[in-house]
Tab-separated table of C-alpha atoms in Angstrom:
chain	number	residue	atom	x	y	z
A	1	MET	CA	3.208	-34.641	29.833
A	2	ASP	CA	3.109	-38.232	31.095
A	3	LEU	CA	-0.197	-38.388	32.919
A	4	ASN	CA	0.400	-41.789	34.494
A	5	LYS	CA	3.701	-40.697	35.987
A	6	LEU	CA	2.117	-37.509	37.253
A	7	GLU	CA	-0.794	-39.403	38.758
A	8	ASN	CA	1.546	-41.843	40.505
A	9	ASP	CA	3.589	-39.002	41.878
A	10	ILE	CA	0.504	-37.200	43.193
A	11	ASN	CA	-0.916	-40.390	44.710
A	12	GLN	CA	2.406	-41.028	46.420
A	13	LYS	CA	2.384	-37.551	47.929
A	14	ARG	CA	-1.243	-37.920	49.048
A	15	LYS	CA	-0.489	-41.301	50.614
A	16	SER	CA	2.414	-39.946	52.638
A	17	LYS	CA	0.356	-36.887	53.648
A	18	ASN	CA	-2.539	-39.067	54.817
A	19	LEU	CA	-0.147	-41.265	56.769
A	20	TRP	CA	1.366	-38.248	58.545
A	21	LEU	CA	-2.106	-36.921	59.297
A	22	ALA	CA	-3.260	-40.278	60.676
A	23	LEU	CA	-0.160	-40.586	62.856
A	24	SER	CA	-0.455	-37.057	64.240
A	25	LEU	CA	-4.177	-37.409	64.925
A	26	GLY	CA	-3.611	-40.795	66.549
A	27	SER	CA	-0.897	-39.431	68.821
A	28	PHE	CA	-3.008	-36.406	69.654
A	29	ILE	CA	-5.905	-38.654	70.694
A	30	VAL	CA	-3.541	-40.510	73.044
A	31	VAL	CA	-2.408	-37.182	74.547
A	32	VAL	CA	-6.040	-36.042	75.005
A	33	PHE	CA	-6.826	-39.355	76.707
A	34	PHE	CA	-3.989	-39.024	79.233
A	35	VAL	CA	-4.680	-35.329	79.864
A	36	THR	CA	-8.327	-36.230	80.585
A	37	ILE	CA	-7.231	-38.890	83.075
A	38	ALA	CA	-4.840	-36.381	84.702
A	39	LYS	CA	-7.551	-33.708	84.934
A	40	LEU	CA	-10.194	-36.076	86.300
A	41	SER	CA	-7.905	-37.591	88.914
A	42	ASP	CA	-7.477	-34.068	90.249
A	43	GLY	CA	-11.160	-34.242	91.232
A	44	ASN	CA	-11.880	-30.522	91.378
A	45	SER	CA	-13.765	-30.299	88.127
A	46	ILE	CA	-16.188	-33.148	88.677
A	47	GLU	CA	-17.524	-32.134	92.083
A	48	GLY	CA	-20.438	-30.140	90.684
A	49	PHE	CA	-21.644	-32.809	88.286
A	50	ASP	CA	-21.555	-36.023	90.263
A	51	HIS	CA	-25.258	-35.994	91.260
A	52	THR	CA	-24.501	-36.776	94.852
A	53	LEU	CA	-25.449	-34.805	97.907
A	54	ARG	CA	-22.665	-32.499	98.962
A	55	PRO	CA	-22.598	-31.516	102.640
A	56	SER	CA	-21.178	-28.132	101.670
A	57	LEU	CA	-24.454	-27.242	99.909
A	58	ILE	CA	-26.720	-27.988	102.861
A	59	LYS	CA	-27.843	-24.887	104.728
A	60	GLU	CA	-27.244	-24.990	108.457
B	1	MET	CA	-6.191	-28.672	37.565
B	2	ILE	CA	-6.123	-31.432	34.936
B	3	ARG	CA	-8.178	-34.576	34.302
B	4	SER	CA	-6.260	-37.852	34.552
B	5	THR	CA	-6.680	-41.090	32.633
B	6	ASN	CA	-9.014	-42.423	35.334
B	7	ASN	CA	-11.238	-39.370	35.051
B	8	ILE	CA	-9.946	-38.063	38.389
B	9	TYR	CA	-9.227	-34.367	38.685
B	10	LEU	CA	-5.624	-33.799	39.700
B	11	SER	CA	-4.071	-30.637	40.937
B	12	LEU	CA	-0.617	-30.088	39.450
B	13	ASN	CA	0.314	-28.359	42.665
B	14	GLU	CA	0.125	-31.224	45.148
B	15	PRO	CA	2.071	-30.378	48.313
B	16	SER	CA	3.705	-33.164	50.283
B	17	ALA	CA	3.613	-33.592	54.062
B	18	LEU	CA	7.156	-32.223	54.277
B	19	ASP	CA	6.093	-29.022	52.524
B	20	TYR	CA	3.477	-28.463	55.225
B	21	ILE	CA	6.031	-29.204	57.945
B	22	GLU	CA	8.371	-26.624	56.380
B	23	LEU	CA	5.599	-24.020	56.762
B	24	LEU	CA	5.815	-24.434	60.542
B	25	LYS	CA	9.224	-22.670	60.781
B	26	LEU	CA	10.778	-25.438	62.844
B	27	LYS	CA	13.693	-23.331	64.122
B	28	VAL	CA	11.359	-20.718	65.634
B	29	MET	CA	9.157	-23.514	66.957
B	30	ARG	CA	12.163	-25.144	68.629
B	31	LEU	CA	12.931	-21.926	70.506
B	32	ALA	CA	9.293	-21.583	71.622
B	33	ILE	CA	9.138	-25.207	72.835
B	34	PHE	CA	12.420	-24.962	74.725
B	35	THR	CA	11.792	-21.628	76.474
B	36	ALA	CA	8.161	-22.430	77.322
B	37	GLY	CA	9.157	-25.907	78.529
B	38	VAL	CA	11.878	-24.575	80.825
B	39	ALA	CA	9.519	-21.916	82.244
B	40	MET	CA	6.909	-24.628	82.834
B	41	ILE	CA	9.361	-26.847	84.719
B	42	ILE	CA	11.076	-24.211	86.863
B	43	SER	CA	7.854	-22.461	87.925
B	44	SER	CA	6.224	-25.418	89.637
B	45	ASN	CA	7.074	-28.787	91.124
B	46	ASN	CA	3.684	-30.406	90.797
B	47	LEU	CA	2.647	-30.007	87.183
B	48	ASN	CA	1.265	-33.227	85.736
B	49	PRO	CA	3.613	-34.464	82.961
B	50	PHE	CA	0.724	-35.214	80.584
B	51	ILE	CA	-0.755	-31.745	81.016
B	52	ALA	CA	2.745	-30.336	80.452
B	53	LEU	CA	3.179	-32.455	77.296
B	54	GLY	CA	-0.268	-31.504	75.942
B	55	SER	CA	0.399	-27.827	76.625
B	56	ILE	CA	3.817	-27.949	74.958
B	57	ILE	CA	2.213	-29.513	71.863
B	58	CYS	CA	-0.352	-26.677	71.799
B	59	ILE	CA	2.350	-24.000	72.159
B	60	ALA	CA	4.355	-25.682	69.362
B	61	LEU	CA	1.294	-25.822	67.097
B	62	GLY	CA	0.511	-22.178	67.861
B	63	ALA	CA	4.081	-21.191	66.946
B	64	GLY	CA	3.850	-23.329	63.792
B	65	GLY	CA	0.493	-21.821	62.825
B	66	SER	CA	1.813	-18.287	63.161
B	67	GLY	CA	4.893	-19.311	61.142
B	68	ALA	CA	2.627	-20.540	58.329
B	69	LEU	CA	0.583	-17.311	58.438
B	70	ASN	CA	3.805	-15.275	58.357
B	71	MET	CA	4.965	-17.179	55.263
B	72	TRP	CA	1.551	-16.639	53.656
B	73	TRP	CA	1.716	-12.864	54.123
B	74	ASP	CA	5.419	-12.484	53.305
B	75	SER	CA	5.564	-14.784	50.266
B	76	ASP	CA	6.171	-11.793	47.952
B	77	ILE	CA	9.354	-10.719	49.765
B	78	ASP	CA	10.419	-14.307	50.494
B	79	LEU	CA	10.623	-14.842	46.740
B	80	LEU	CA	13.165	-12.034	46.389
B	81	MET	CA	15.528	-13.082	49.176
B	82	LYS	CA	18.136	-15.804	48.694
B	83	ARG	CA	17.689	-17.031	52.289
B	84	THR	CA	13.911	-17.478	51.958
B	85	SER	CA	13.367	-18.146	48.247
B	86	LYS	CA	13.267	-21.911	48.822
B	87	ARG	CA	10.346	-21.671	51.253
B	88	PRO	CA	7.286	-23.704	50.140
B	89	ILE	CA	5.159	-20.801	48.794
B	90	PRO	CA	7.791	-18.942	46.725
B	91	ASP	CA	9.086	-22.323	45.532
B	92	GLY	CA	5.607	-23.149	44.207
B	93	LYS	CA	5.148	-26.246	46.362
B	94	ILE	CA	2.203	-24.839	48.315
B	95	THR	CA	-0.334	-22.191	47.290
B	96	SER	CA	-0.968	-19.112	49.428
B	97	ASP	CA	-4.519	-20.283	50.161
B	98	GLN	CA	-3.308	-23.663	51.405
B	99	ALA	CA	-0.804	-21.958	53.722
B	100	LEU	CA	-3.461	-19.536	54.961
B	101	SER	CA	-5.992	-22.239	55.814
B	102	PHE	CA	-3.311	-24.408	57.424
B	103	GLY	CA	-2.087	-21.490	59.566
B	104	VAL	CA	-5.579	-20.381	60.631
B	105	PHE	CA	-6.563	-23.946	61.509
B	106	LEU	CA	-3.432	-24.588	63.606
B	107	SER	CA	-3.724	-21.231	65.412
B	108	ILE	CA	-7.366	-21.721	66.444
B	109	PHE	CA	-6.845	-25.406	67.263
B	110	SER	CA	-3.834	-24.684	69.497
B	111	VAL	CA	-5.572	-21.915	71.470
B	112	ILE	CA	-8.743	-23.970	72.092
B	113	PHE	CA	-6.815	-27.038	73.221
B	114	LEU	CA	-4.458	-25.042	75.446
B	115	ALA	CA	-7.523	-23.619	77.220
B	116	LEU	CA	-8.821	-27.182	77.710
B	117	PHE	CA	-5.490	-28.734	78.707
B	118	ALA	CA	-4.126	-25.963	80.943
B	119	ASN	CA	-6.067	-22.770	81.707
B	120	PHE	CA	-7.658	-19.711	80.099
B	121	LEU	CA	-4.782	-17.380	80.989
B	122	SER	CA	-2.238	-19.367	79.008
B	123	ALA	CA	-4.676	-19.751	76.078
B	124	LEU	CA	-5.303	-16.006	76.121
B	125	LEU	CA	-1.551	-15.345	76.102
B	126	LEU	CA	-1.069	-17.769	73.189
B	127	ALA	CA	-3.885	-16.101	71.220
B	128	PHE	CA	-2.343	-12.698	71.930
B	129	THR	CA	1.116	-13.914	70.844
B	130	ILE	CA	-0.173	-15.290	67.532
B	131	SER	CA	-2.216	-12.120	66.855
B	132	PHE	CA	0.712	-9.867	67.798
B	133	TYR	CA	3.096	-11.769	65.502
B	134	ILE	CA	0.724	-11.693	62.545
B	135	PHE	CA	-1.192	-8.413	62.808
B	136	ILE	CA	1.347	-6.171	64.556
B	137	TYR	CA	4.733	-7.541	63.433
B	138	THR	CA	4.171	-9.252	60.056
B	139	MET	CA	1.422	-7.071	58.614
B	140	PHE	CA	2.375	-3.703	60.085
B	141	LEU	CA	5.794	-3.252	61.729
B	142	LYS	CA	7.973	-5.325	59.400
B	143	ARG	CA	7.435	-3.180	56.314
B	144	THR	CA	7.099	0.217	58.000
B	145	THR	CA	9.765	0.786	60.659
B	146	PRO	CA	13.457	-0.085	61.090
B	147	TYR	CA	12.667	-0.953	64.699
B	148	ASN	CA	10.358	-3.743	63.466
B	149	ILE	CA	12.405	-6.424	65.161
B	150	VAL	CA	12.670	-4.506	68.451
B	151	ILE	CA	8.902	-4.361	69.014
B	152	GLY	CA	8.125	-7.485	66.992
B	153	GLY	CA	10.607	-9.446	69.084
B	154	ALA	CA	7.984	-9.465	71.832
B	155	ALA	CA	6.144	-12.211	69.933
B	156	GLY	CA	9.103	-14.560	70.284
B	157	ALA	CA	9.492	-13.586	73.942
B	158	PHE	CA	6.003	-14.684	74.998
B	159	PRO	CA	6.514	-18.506	75.174
B	160	PRO	CA	8.124	-18.439	78.688
B	161	LEU	CA	5.163	-16.357	79.912
B	162	ILE	CA	2.779	-18.919	78.425
B	163	GLY	CA	4.748	-21.812	79.935
B	164	TRP	CA	4.744	-20.104	83.334
B	165	ALA	CA	0.980	-19.468	83.081
B	166	VAL	CA	0.366	-23.140	82.201
B	167	SER	CA	1.812	-24.391	85.475
B	168	THR	CA	0.929	-21.552	87.865
B	169	ASN	CA	-2.087	-19.798	86.253
B	170	THR	CA	-0.336	-16.480	86.989
B	171	ILE	CA	2.232	-14.115	85.472
B	172	GLY	CA	5.048	-13.784	87.995
B	173	ILE	CA	7.905	-11.298	88.086
B	174	GLU	CA	10.278	-14.136	87.148
B	175	SER	CA	8.327	-14.962	84.005
B	176	PHE	CA	8.324	-11.288	83.110
B	177	LEU	CA	12.134	-11.253	83.453
B	178	LEU	CA	12.356	-14.291	81.150
B	179	PHE	CA	10.167	-12.410	78.673
B	180	LEU	CA	12.476	-9.397	78.953
B	181	LEU	CA	15.527	-11.616	78.411
B	182	ILE	CA	14.286	-12.902	75.021
B	183	PHE	CA	12.838	-9.502	74.136
B	184	LEU	CA	16.265	-7.840	74.557
B	185	TRP	CA	18.116	-10.782	72.999
B	186	THR	CA	16.136	-10.684	69.719
B	187	PRO	CA	17.470	-7.362	68.262
B	188	PRO	CA	21.220	-8.169	68.502
B	189	HIS	CA	20.525	-11.736	67.344
B	190	PHE	CA	18.488	-10.664	64.324
B	191	TRP	CA	20.599	-7.633	63.406
B	192	SER	CA	23.721	-9.819	63.239
B	193	LEU	CA	21.805	-11.995	60.743
B	194	CYS	CA	20.801	-8.831	58.845
B	195	LEU	CA	24.458	-7.876	58.508
B	196	ILE	CA	25.101	-11.261	56.858
B	197	THR	CA	22.050	-11.050	54.561
B	198	LYS	CA	22.224	-7.285	53.953
B	199	LYS	CA	22.140	-7.680	50.156
B	200	ASP	CA	18.821	-9.549	50.376
B	201	TYR	CA	17.140	-6.876	52.457
B	202	SER	CA	18.255	-4.101	50.121
B	203	ILE	CA	16.471	-5.894	47.243
B	204	THR	CA	13.211	-6.364	49.151
B	205	LYS	CA	13.005	-2.762	50.410
B	206	VAL	CA	12.162	-3.997	53.920
B	207	PRO	CA	13.300	-1.122	56.171
B	208	MET	CA	15.804	-3.058	58.253
B	209	LEU	CA	18.117	-1.013	60.469
B	210	THR	CA	21.084	-1.969	58.258
B	211	GLU	CA	19.348	-0.272	55.306
B	212	THR	CA	17.825	2.798	56.946
B	213	HIS	CA	20.581	3.749	59.413
B	214	GLY	CA	23.585	1.936	57.953
B	215	VAL	CA	25.949	-0.764	59.153
B	216	LYS	CA	27.793	1.370	61.707
B	217	ALA	CA	24.603	2.402	63.524
B	218	THR	CA	23.418	-1.232	63.522
B	219	LYS	CA	26.685	-2.422	65.070
B	220	LEU	CA	26.435	0.281	67.732
B	221	GLN	CA	22.851	-0.765	68.500
B	222	ILE	CA	23.980	-4.404	68.774
B	223	PHE	CA	26.645	-3.373	71.299
B	224	ILE	CA	24.205	-1.254	73.359
B	225	TYR	CA	21.652	-4.075	73.378
B	226	ALA	CA	24.356	-6.557	74.449
B	227	ILE	CA	24.986	-4.425	77.561
B	228	ILE	CA	21.283	-3.981	78.428
B	229	LEU	CA	20.782	-7.704	77.801
B	230	ALA	CA	23.613	-8.528	80.218
B	231	ILE	CA	22.001	-6.455	82.988
B	232	SER	CA	18.562	-7.988	82.477
B	233	SER	CA	19.881	-11.562	82.396
B	234	ILE	CA	22.108	-11.148	85.484
B	235	ILE	CA	19.169	-9.679	87.476
B	236	ILE	CA	17.469	-13.092	87.150
B	237	SER	CA	20.183	-14.528	89.463
B	238	PHE	CA	18.634	-12.658	92.405
B	239	THR	CA	15.106	-14.000	91.940
B	240	ASN	CA	13.570	-17.293	93.084
B	241	ILE	CA	14.574	-19.069	89.866
B	242	GLY	CA	18.201	-17.873	89.943
B	243	GLY	CA	21.151	-18.833	92.113
B	244	TYR	CA	24.938	-19.083	92.294
B	245	PHE	CA	25.357	-21.383	89.294
B	246	TYR	CA	23.279	-19.140	87.123
B	247	PHE	CA	24.989	-15.989	88.409
B	248	ILE	CA	28.547	-17.154	87.732
B	249	PHE	CA	27.876	-18.671	84.324
B	250	SER	CA	25.645	-15.823	83.138
B	251	LEU	CA	28.481	-13.410	83.991
B	252	ILE	CA	30.806	-15.419	81.737
B	253	LEU	CA	28.243	-15.826	78.939
B	254	ASN	CA	27.380	-12.122	78.961
B	255	SER	CA	31.036	-11.060	78.973
B	256	ILE	CA	31.643	-13.148	75.837
B	257	PHE	CA	28.494	-11.706	74.207
B	258	ILE	CA	29.654	-8.140	74.895
B	259	PHE	CA	33.173	-9.009	73.689
B	260	TYR	CA	31.871	-10.359	70.344
B	261	ALA	CA	29.611	-7.310	69.947
B	262	TYR	CA	32.599	-5.036	70.655
B	263	VAL	CA	34.821	-6.863	68.154
B	264	LEU	CA	32.051	-6.443	65.567
B	265	LEU	CA	31.750	-2.740	66.411
B	266	ILE	CA	35.442	-1.883	66.013
B	267	ASN	CA	36.035	-3.934	62.872
B	268	PRO	CA	35.189	-2.387	59.505
B	269	TYR	CA	32.321	-3.981	57.568
B	270	ASN	CA	33.293	-5.564	54.280
B	271	PRO	CA	30.219	-6.201	52.096
B	272	ASN	CA	32.329	-7.971	49.465
B	273	ASN	CA	33.508	-10.582	51.922
B	274	GLU	CA	30.904	-13.310	51.499
B	275	ASN	CA	31.941	-15.112	54.679
B	276	PHE	CA	31.131	-12.439	57.301
B	277	PRO	CA	33.124	-14.324	59.992
B	278	LYS	CA	32.546	-11.866	62.878
B	279	GLU	CA	28.873	-11.410	62.121
B	280	LYS	CA	28.359	-15.161	61.840
B	281	LYS	CA	30.269	-15.721	65.078
B	282	LEU	CA	27.986	-13.333	66.973
B	283	PHE	CA	24.853	-14.771	65.345
B	284	LEU	CA	25.752	-18.370	66.221
B	285	TYR	CA	26.968	-17.386	69.684
B	286	SER	CA	23.676	-15.591	70.418
B	287	ILE	CA	21.797	-18.868	69.825
B	288	PHE	CA	24.192	-20.761	72.094
B	289	TYR	CA	23.934	-17.955	74.707
B	290	LEU	CA	20.149	-18.148	75.013
B	291	PHE	CA	20.175	-21.937	75.055
B	292	MET	CA	22.788	-21.959	77.826
B	293	LEU	CA	20.964	-19.402	80.003
B	294	PHE	CA	17.745	-21.427	79.953
B	295	LEU	CA	19.708	-24.622	80.525
B	296	LEU	CA	21.372	-22.997	83.552
B	297	LEU	CA	17.952	-22.097	84.961
B	298	LEU	CA	16.971	-25.736	84.569
B	299	ILE	CA	20.164	-26.919	86.316
B	300	GLU	CA	19.592	-24.373	89.075
B	301	HIS	CA	16.028	-25.643	89.562
B	302	PHE	CA	17.015	-29.304	89.816
B	303	THR	CA	19.974	-28.522	92.094
B	304	LYS	CA	17.604	-26.765	94.507
B	305	LEU	CA	15.174	-29.675	94.229
B	306	LEU	CA	17.785	-32.364	94.915
B	307	PHE	CA	19.893	-30.385	97.422
B	308	PRO	CA	17.502	-27.956	99.124
B	309	SER	CA	20.251	-26.580	101.379
B	310	TYR	CA	22.675	-25.835	98.520
B	311	LEU	CA	22.077	-22.065	98.549
B	312	ILE	CA	22.676	-21.855	102.332
B	313	VAL	CA	25.814	-24.016	102.125
B	314	VAL	CA	27.308	-21.892	99.330
B	315	LYS	CA	26.392	-18.706	101.224
B	316	ASP	CA	28.211	-20.002	104.319
B	317	LEU	CA	31.258	-20.923	102.232
B	318	ILE	CA	31.380	-17.452	100.716
B	319	TRP	CA	31.263	-15.831	104.165
B	320	ILE	CA	34.096	-18.030	105.421
């Protein structure tokens, strides 16, 4: 068995696999970023954590 | 495992990226993406495109994860069948453990992110779909009952429900009808494939209907399902997502489906004929049929959006 050939072949496969993984993770990060922007611009979720006085909480 | 010249341990079984992609069952994934996507679009007019994109990715990954888990469990029978013997595990490209960990990771990842991107209802439905496909269909039904595909078909029918839940956070009657459409479509679609690959299933001892009840009974079941399918798909015309376009074209599509099923029923089955022209025709047509019905729903939705008075105008024309 030619070990050098085998090693090259395996390294090639690993390289392509790592590239695919990097690309998919990178694209997923971009998606998460835009989904976060979309969710935050909705405004509903951040109301409880903005540390400002909300008139709706004040007892009459 | 061997040691290389540079003293690095090398596994002889190094899968490539493409081998992992093959584990995802891209054809099944394509169906899930398309049906969930259409349901997402037609159910609401104000879904953010990024949330829709993120959710579609999660649904696709969930479908891919369950595909990988299915291949992990079924690798023993995949090896015996001509159609599946070139899949990554029986072909020796990927080990069972690698497929298992990949499938588990994708399944959990997709459910968690769908809950974050969309809502808990859709994530719950996705988790249920994956569990149903693996634990109920793959591990139990497939090898025990000839009606495996009838009940197991529910797993493939869930994506429109998930898509609907993503944009509305509810399960409406329309989404249930879309579920029913795919649920009733799966048996005739899959049984026509079974008629083509009958030899394979007889080797594996999987109790498909073609093996347990014979070819004639399978053809009769296909015909009966084609009629029930026609009723369930035409009913959609009278809901909020249906309309005149959908009604007219679904009538045509269903008539052709029933015609092909009838032709298959009356023609004798020839196992020595390797081509199976009538079986193949029905199988390919069933894919086109489902694609067209969902496309029609999409057309119907955008027609209503662009010409809100279209239904009233057509109604007036009919009365004249």
